Amino acid sequence: MIEKQRVGRTKRPGNKTKARVRVFEGGKTRLKSDTLATEEPMEIRLVTGDVRQTVAVTMRTPGNDFELAAGFLHGEGIIASKDDVKKISYCTDPEVDAEQLYNIVNVELRAGLEADISPLERNFYTTSACGVCGKASLEQLELRGCPVVPPGPVLSPEVVLSLPEKLRDAQALFDSTGGLHAAALFDAQGNLLALREDVGRHNATDKLIGWALMEGRLPLSSGVVLVSGRSSFEILQKCLQAGVPVVCAISAPSSLAVDVAREFGMTLIGFLRGERFNLYSGSERIAD
């Protein structure tokens, strides 16, 4: 049982929230302070002149919000590089309630960029668990013009097996909350380049790719992405858009994730735990 503490919003929300929890253990009960992963809605708006249009609402852990917005729009094919973005900022419109001040992100696109947001208009609500519903099919990815991922790099099995421990060691928020997913970017030698955490695995991936976009690192043609949960169609879609050749997951892939990997020449690894992993696609990138 969790007893909520009433705390007014006086500043930007953090990624952790304190709560009082009643613990039942060994036939006894006690009260203690617990640390929870913060989960709040974030609305993404596209800005064109004086027109603001909501394209997504996601339940996320506050932090790296601009990366989340950029990564989401990149994964949906709305933007291709940081040059497509003129400005990203929190909404400061007078009518916005103070409680939501840091929960609305405006993305102003460069002049002349015509974005097709019709697929997003049909269903723009996303949850931390499953991402945007009603996603594109494999055929729609092909129509979007996603290219087959070029050859390389080649990883040794030892490098692959070393990745989960490196991801876990870098999860600072997970250590204090026990309730966050992570997405990490490595190079072919297994060096950790970046890591992002969130209550949603899709959000963590969007934050990671959004970071790469804003740093001008796309495409990630020599990168390896590891996600802490399972790999779904959406995870593969986002990585494909970013040019990621190797995607690894601690848990299982979905059938459509495997289809995407095989169709577009990606290496997909699942059940990466301990001293083993399953290779579902792209064996040419794993050394014998």
mmCIF file of N, CA and C in Angstrom, residues 216-265:
data_model
loop_
_atom_site.group_PDB
_atom_site.id
_atom_site.type_symbol
_atom_site.label_atom_id
_atom_site.label_comp_id
_atom_site.label_asym_id
_atom_site.label_seq_id
_atom_site.Cartn_x
_atom_site.Cartn_y
_atom_site.Cartn_z
ATOM 1 N N GLY A 216 24.089 15.505 -34.032
ATOM 2 C CA GLY A 216 24.529 15.370 -35.418
ATOM 3 C C GLY A 216 25.224 14.058 -35.710
ATOM 4 N N ARG A 217 24.857 12.993 -34.988
ATOM 5 C CA ARG A 217 25.523 11.696 -35.140
ATOM 6 C C ARG A 217 24.793 10.732 -36.078
ATOM 7 N N LEU A 218 23.627 11.096 -36.553
ATOM 8 C CA LEU A 218 22.881 10.196 -37.437
ATOM 9 C C LEU A 218 23.432 10.228 -38.852
ATOM 10 N N PRO A 219 23.417 9.094 -39.562
ATOM 11 C CA PRO A 219 22.942 7.782 -39.124
ATOM 12 C C PRO A 219 23.965 7.075 -38.241
ATOM 13 N N LEU A 220 23.457 6.194 -37.399
ATOM 14 C CA LEU A 220 24.313 5.434 -36.481
ATOM 15 C C LEU A 220 24.774 4.149 -37.158
ATOM 16 N N SER A 221 25.492 4.302 -38.253
ATOM 17 C CA SER A 221 25.814 3.177 -39.133
ATOM 18 C C SER A 221 26.819 2.193 -38.551
ATOM 19 N N SER A 222 27.487 2.547 -37.465
ATOM 20 C CA SER A 222 28.409 1.605 -36.821
ATOM 21 C C SER A 222 28.013 1.356 -35.371
ATOM 22 N N GLY A 223 26.770 1.703 -35.030
ATOM 23 C CA GLY A 223 26.330 1.610 -33.649
ATOM 24 C C GLY A 223 25.622 0.315 -33.305
ATOM 25 N N VAL A 224 25.594 0.040 -32.014
ATOM 26 C CA VAL A 224 24.879 -1.108 -31.455
ATOM 27 C C VAL A 224 23.949 -0.568 -30.378
ATOM 28 N N VAL A 225 22.663 -0.850 -30.499
ATOM 29 C CA VAL A 225 21.689 -0.416 -29.496
ATOM 30 C C VAL A 225 21.249 -1.621 -28.681
ATOM 31 N N LEU A 226 21.278 -1.471 -27.357
ATOM 32 C CA LEU A 226 20.802 -2.503 -26.438
ATOM 33 C C LEU A 226 19.649 -1.935 -25.630
ATOM 34 N N VAL A 227 18.522 -2.649 -25.603
ATOM 35 C CA VAL A 227 17.375 -2.242 -24.793
ATOM 36 C C VAL A 227 17.192 -3.237 -23.660
ATOM 37 N N SER A 228 16.719 -2.726 -22.520
ATOM 38 C CA SER A 228 16.678 -3.548 -21.313
ATOM 39 C C SER A 228 15.512 -4.523 -21.287
ATOM 40 N N GLY A 229 14.516 -4.317 -22.137
ATOM 41 C CA GLY A 229 13.371 -5.221 -22.163
ATOM 42 C C GLY A 229 13.354 -6.065 -23.417
ATOM 43 N N ARG A 230 12.166 -6.199 -23.994
ATOM 44 C CA ARG A 230 12.036 -6.959 -25.231
ATOM 45 C C ARG A 230 12.140 -6.024 -26.429
ATOM 46 N N SER A 231 12.367 -6.582 -27.597
ATOM 47 C CA SER A 231 12.425 -5.783 -28.821
ATOM 48 C C SER A 231 11.136 -5.988 -29.602
ATOM 49 N N SER A 232 10.463 -4.887 -29.884
ATOM 50 C CA SER A 232 9.194 -4.909 -30.593
ATOM 51 C C SER A 232 9.364 -4.299 -31.975
ATOM 52 N N PHE A 233 8.289 -4.318 -32.742
ATOM 53 C CA PHE A 233 8.283 -3.653 -34.040
ATOM 54 C C PHE A 233 8.709 -2.197 -33.907
ATOM 55 N N GLU A 234 8.169 -1.509 -32.904
ATOM 56 C CA GLU A 234 8.462 -0.084 -32.747
ATOM 57 C C GLU A 234 9.938 0.167 -32.457
ATOM 58 N N ILE A 235 10.538 -0.659 -31.614
ATOM 59 C CA ILE A 235 11.963 -0.493 -31.325
ATOM 60 C C ILE A 235 12.772 -0.644 -32.607
ATOM 61 N N LEU A 236 12.452 -1.667 -33.397
ATOM 62 C CA LEU A 236 13.173 -1.882 -34.657
ATOM 63 C C LEU A 236 12.913 -0.751 -35.635
ATOM 64 N N GLN A 237 11.687 -0.252 -35.677
ATOM 65 C CA GLN A 237 11.356 0.866 -36.558
ATOM 66 C C GLN A 237 12.194 2.090 -36.231
ATOM 67 N N LYS A 238 12.284 2.418 -34.951
ATOM 68 C CA LYS A 238 13.046 3.586 -34.530
ATOM 69 C C LYS A 238 14.531 3.419 -34.856
ATOM 70 N N CYS A 239 15.061 2.228 -34.598
ATOM 71 C CA CYS A 239 16.474 1.974 -34.883
ATOM 72 C C CYS A 239 16.746 1.959 -36.381
ATOM 73 N N LEU A 240 15.821 1.416 -37.160
ATOM 74 C CA LEU A 240 15.972 1.418 -38.615
ATOM 75 C C LEU A 240 16.015 2.836 -39.153
ATOM 76 N N GLN A 241 15.116 3.684 -38.675
ATOM 77 C CA GLN A 241 15.107 5.086 -39.110
ATOM 78 C C GLN A 241 16.439 5.770 -38.803
ATOM 79 N N ALA A 242 17.072 5.347 -37.693
ATOM 80 C CA ALA A 242 18.339 5.954 -37.278
ATOM 81 C C ALA A 242 19.550 5.278 -37.905
ATOM 82 N N GLY A 243 19.332 4.246 -38.724
ATOM 83 C CA GLY A 243 20.441 3.573 -39.394
ATOM 84 C C GLY A 243 21.231 2.637 -38.521
ATOM 85 N N VAL A 244 20.634 2.163 -37.426
ATOM 86 C CA VAL A 244 21.335 1.267 -36.501
ATOM 87 C C VAL A 244 21.415 -0.134 -37.105
ATOM 88 N N PRO A 245 22.621 -0.703 -37.257
ATOM 89 C CA PRO A 245 22.734 -2.030 -37.869
ATOM 90 C C PRO A 245 22.512 -3.190 -36.912
ATOM 91 N N VAL A 246 22.788 -2.986 -35.608
ATOM 92 C CA VAL A 246 22.714 -4.080 -34.635
ATOM 93 C C VAL A 246 21.823 -3.663 -33.466
ATOM 94 N N VAL A 247 20.788 -4.447 -33.215
ATOM 95 C CA VAL A 247 19.878 -4.201 -32.097
ATOM 96 C C VAL A 247 19.882 -5.428 -31.198
ATOM 97 N N CYS A 248 20.129 -5.208 -29.918
ATOM 98 C CA CYS A 248 20.157 -6.293 -28.935
ATOM 99 C C CYS A 248 19.101 -6.026 -27.866
ATOM 100 N N ALA A 249 18.575 -7.096 -27.302
ATOM 101 C CA ALA A 249 17.580 -6.975 -26.243
ATOM 102 C C ALA A 249 17.840 -8.022 -25.173
ATOM 103 N N ILE A 250 17.571 -7.636 -23.929
ATOM 104 C CA ILE A 250 17.727 -8.566 -22.822
ATOM 105 C C ILE A 250 16.678 -9.671 -22.901
ATOM 106 N N SER A 251 15.492 -9.315 -23.412
ATOM 107 C CA SER A 251 14.396 -10.278 -23.494
ATOM 108 C C SER A 251 14.106 -10.658 -24.940
ATOM 109 N N ALA A 252 12.901 -11.160 -25.171
ATOM 110 C CA ALA A 252 12.548 -11.728 -26.472
ATOM 111 C C ALA A 252 12.185 -10.664 -27.497
ATOM 112 N N PRO A 253 12.350 -10.973 -28.779
ATOM 113 C CA PRO A 253 11.811 -10.120 -29.836
ATOM 114 C C PRO A 253 10.395 -10.563 -30.184
ATOM 115 N N SER A 254 9.638 -9.660 -30.783
ATOM 116 C CA SER A 254 8.343 -10.052 -31.331
ATOM 117 C C SER A 254 8.543 -10.589 -32.743
ATOM 118 N N SER A 255 7.524 -11.245 -33.275
ATOM 119 C CA SER A 255 7.637 -11.796 -34.628
ATOM 120 C C SER A 255 7.830 -10.699 -35.665
ATOM 121 N N LEU A 256 7.141 -9.569 -35.477
ATOM 122 C CA LEU A 256 7.260 -8.487 -36.447
ATOM 123 C C LEU A 256 8.615 -7.794 -36.343
ATOM 124 N N ALA A 257 9.192 -7.766 -35.146
ATOM 125 C CA ALA A 257 10.543 -7.226 -34.997
ATOM 126 C C ALA A 257 11.530 -8.057 -35.809
ATOM 127 N N VAL A 258 11.379 -9.371 -35.756
ATOM 128 C CA VAL A 258 12.247 -10.252 -36.548
ATOM 129 C C VAL A 258 12.019 -10.019 -38.035
ATOM 130 N N ASP A 259 10.762 -9.843 -38.437
ATOM 131 C CA ASP A 259 10.459 -9.578 -39.848
ATOM 132 C C ASP A 259 11.137 -8.302 -40.332
ATOM 133 N N VAL A 260 11.069 -7.242 -39.520
ATOM 134 C CA VAL A 260 11.699 -5.972 -39.896
ATOM 135 C C VAL A 260 13.205 -6.152 -40.034
ATOM 136 N N ALA A 261 13.818 -6.813 -39.061
ATOM 137 C CA ALA A 261 15.267 -7.015 -39.091
ATOM 138 C C ALA A 261 15.694 -7.766 -40.346
ATOM 139 N N ARG A 262 14.982 -8.812 -40.688
ATOM 140 C CA ARG A 262 15.348 -9.610 -41.860
ATOM 141 C C ARG A 262 15.072 -8.861 -43.158
ATOM 142 N N GLU A 263 13.991 -8.116 -43.201
ATOM 143 C CA GLU A 263 13.629 -7.384 -44.414
ATOM 144 C C GLU A 263 14.628 -6.279 -44.728
ATOM 145 N N PHE A 264 15.154 -5.626 -43.682
ATOM 146 C CA PHE A 264 16.000 -4.453 -43.892
ATOM 147 C C PHE A 264 17.471 -4.696 -43.546
ATOM 148 N N GLY A 265 17.872 -5.947 -43.399
ATOM 149 C CA GLY A 265 19.281 -6.264 -43.231
ATOM 150 C C GLY A 265 19.881 -5.890 -41.894
#
